């Protein structure tokens, strides 16, 4: 059996008429950059997240960058995040001219360990970016409490966590701002690049709206230096169609994850993901940990199964961040994750037979180790 890591065509085939129609409407209206289809999606996404504003931008990376800029983060400031993330979280900090500071992740949730946060705060710290990795929200209550005590902004990296929730609150609405990626492979994915910022702060929303559009609120009157990070009309229209299905798709992901859990429970040589008691996990990625990853992945590929690694090198050890002068050993949990993570195929359209086949092959591979 051949099972890809992700099958975007399978999803498209279930909604192709609606998608084609939505794209055609944008073309008919020539509403290509920003415009009414983006505004409509922004409203719908704010309603979905239960917050006052959502601002469509060019990508998740730009969502993080513009949120930080909107909060006034700049040179001389420090922003705390985790090394166990996609590099974009940290790039956004660097793009503002600020300095990234890391704290390690919790070994069970793989998200920011709140117990390590306070010791990383200095007089220069301005913000904290917890990352809701793989679709599981970070432990937000203690993070918000510590940030509040020190007067820090909290920007949630919810780029992998559309529709997940922390103690019943939708991810991206707990801190000062939430940042989303609508990259095609995400739980809510566009048909190109797109991102969004959510917030309950109307002043911050206005600032980000200005920043994404060359610092203007009225055409050709520029109040601040901004960028072009407007969302494409076609992406807004596609996202409006797909948002209607997000809860349903997330429930399928959760059901598939539960099934993997049942089939792989108690198998020696593999650590399964854990849904924390505070979390509604939406399994953007189903990452397990194995000791001999290379052999495991080769064996899975031979059996026709596409796996991924998210991510092989934690950010403090990336060449791009060698100026931070951090050595192996600085963040042991993130480093162990980098060494052992393997992501199994998980997408809403998977059949029960596909899940069973993957689980069988996982068992066969770990038995060989
Ligand atoms: C955790 C995390 N942060 C930020 C990003 C950046 O999003 P984008 O690829 O849309 O720029 C991603 C997307 O891959 C991500 O997974």
XYZ file of C-alpha atoms in Angstrom, residues 14-159:
146
model
C -14.173 16.591 -1.852
C -14.687 20.363 -2.271
C -13.514 21.050 -5.838
C -16.784 22.595 -7.053
C -16.936 25.065 -4.196
C -13.251 25.940 -4.538
C -13.429 26.417 -8.308
C -16.503 28.568 -7.948
C -14.933 30.703 -5.206
C -11.779 31.277 -7.260
C -13.809 32.156 -10.331
C -15.714 34.770 -8.316
C -12.454 36.476 -7.345
C -11.342 36.487 -10.976
C -14.700 37.868 -12.121
C -14.442 40.667 -9.563
C -10.689 41.191 -10.204
C -10.366 41.364 -6.404
C -6.836 39.965 -6.443
C -5.027 41.798 -3.669
C -6.832 42.324 -0.362
C -10.411 43.350 -1.134
C -13.808 41.959 -0.268
C -12.940 38.248 -0.249
C -10.108 38.832 2.182
C -12.331 41.061 4.352
C -15.012 38.359 4.363
C -12.550 35.686 5.441
C -11.116 37.948 8.138
C -14.564 38.380 9.629
C -15.345 34.676 9.455
C -12.025 33.680 11.004
C -12.476 36.188 13.869
C -15.916 34.680 14.523
C -14.488 31.157 14.379
C -11.756 32.072 16.872
C -14.148 34.092 19.018
C -12.027 37.243 18.972
C -12.640 40.794 17.831
C -10.203 41.029 14.893
C -8.406 38.884 12.396
C -6.043 40.442 9.878
C -5.089 38.603 6.700
C -1.416 38.836 5.748
C 1.022 37.229 3.336
C 2.287 34.283 5.421
C 2.634 32.938 8.944
C 6.151 34.306 9.115
C 4.868 37.790 8.298
C 2.009 37.372 10.782
C 4.582 36.847 13.556
C 6.819 39.636 12.310
C 3.996 42.179 11.959
C 2.502 41.249 15.339
C 5.862 41.892 17.002
C 6.360 45.142 15.059
C 2.831 46.204 15.976
C 3.680 45.671 19.638
C 6.719 47.903 19.233
C 9.393 45.193 19.476
C 12.698 46.375 18.020
C 16.479 46.506 18.371
C 17.740 46.058 21.920
C 14.694 44.014 22.940
C 14.728 40.331 23.827
C 11.930 37.958 22.915
C 11.693 34.532 24.533
C 10.637 31.470 22.577
C 11.575 27.791 22.196
C 14.236 26.142 20.027
C 11.865 23.258 19.238
C 9.974 25.017 16.467
C 10.055 25.902 12.791
C 12.650 28.598 12.167
C 10.022 31.212 11.204
C 9.137 31.798 14.886
C 12.689 32.928 15.532
C 13.191 34.688 12.192
C 10.285 36.981 13.064
C 12.151 38.101 16.184
C 15.356 38.697 14.178
C 13.465 40.575 11.443
C 12.394 43.120 14.076
C 16.028 43.600 15.061
C 15.347 41.990 18.450
C 17.321 39.143 20.044
C 15.838 35.673 20.421
C 16.239 34.011 23.813
C 15.340 30.355 24.238
C 13.799 28.227 26.940
C 13.484 24.473 26.553
C 10.253 22.552 26.046
C 8.416 20.182 28.339
C 9.291 16.551 27.500
C 5.643 15.445 27.335
C 3.899 18.307 25.558
C 6.935 19.409 23.469
C 5.834 23.017 24.064
C 7.384 25.802 26.205
C 8.155 24.646 29.741
C 6.654 27.420 31.913
C 8.904 26.422 34.808
C 11.929 27.565 32.812
C 10.440 30.841 31.630
C 11.033 33.179 34.546
C 14.784 32.530 34.745
C 15.182 33.591 31.092
C 13.615 37.030 31.683
C 15.967 40.026 31.798
C 15.315 43.788 31.956
C 15.398 43.729 28.117
C 12.707 41.080 27.691
C 9.642 42.496 25.949
C 7.658 39.486 24.745
C 7.191 35.733 24.895
C 6.216 33.541 21.941
C 4.853 30.160 23.019
C 4.513 27.821 20.030
C 1.462 25.560 19.831
C 3.561 22.860 18.221
C 1.952 20.145 16.098
C -1.527 21.451 16.968
C -1.287 21.285 20.767
C -1.510 24.592 22.657
C 1.303 25.430 25.042
C 0.448 25.572 28.759
C -0.842 29.131 28.569
C -2.086 29.897 32.124
C 1.354 29.893 33.788
C 2.920 31.594 30.753
C 0.340 34.401 30.855
C 0.756 34.732 34.634
C 4.560 35.064 34.418
C 4.343 37.426 31.431
C 1.767 39.551 33.276
C 3.961 39.748 36.372
C 6.869 41.068 34.260
C 4.822 43.272 31.917
C 5.601 41.203 28.807
C 3.548 40.761 25.656
C 2.471 37.238 24.716
C 2.311 36.410 21.017
C 1.024 32.916 20.295
C 2.560 31.066 17.404
C -0.604 29.235 16.367
C 0.704 28.508 12.868
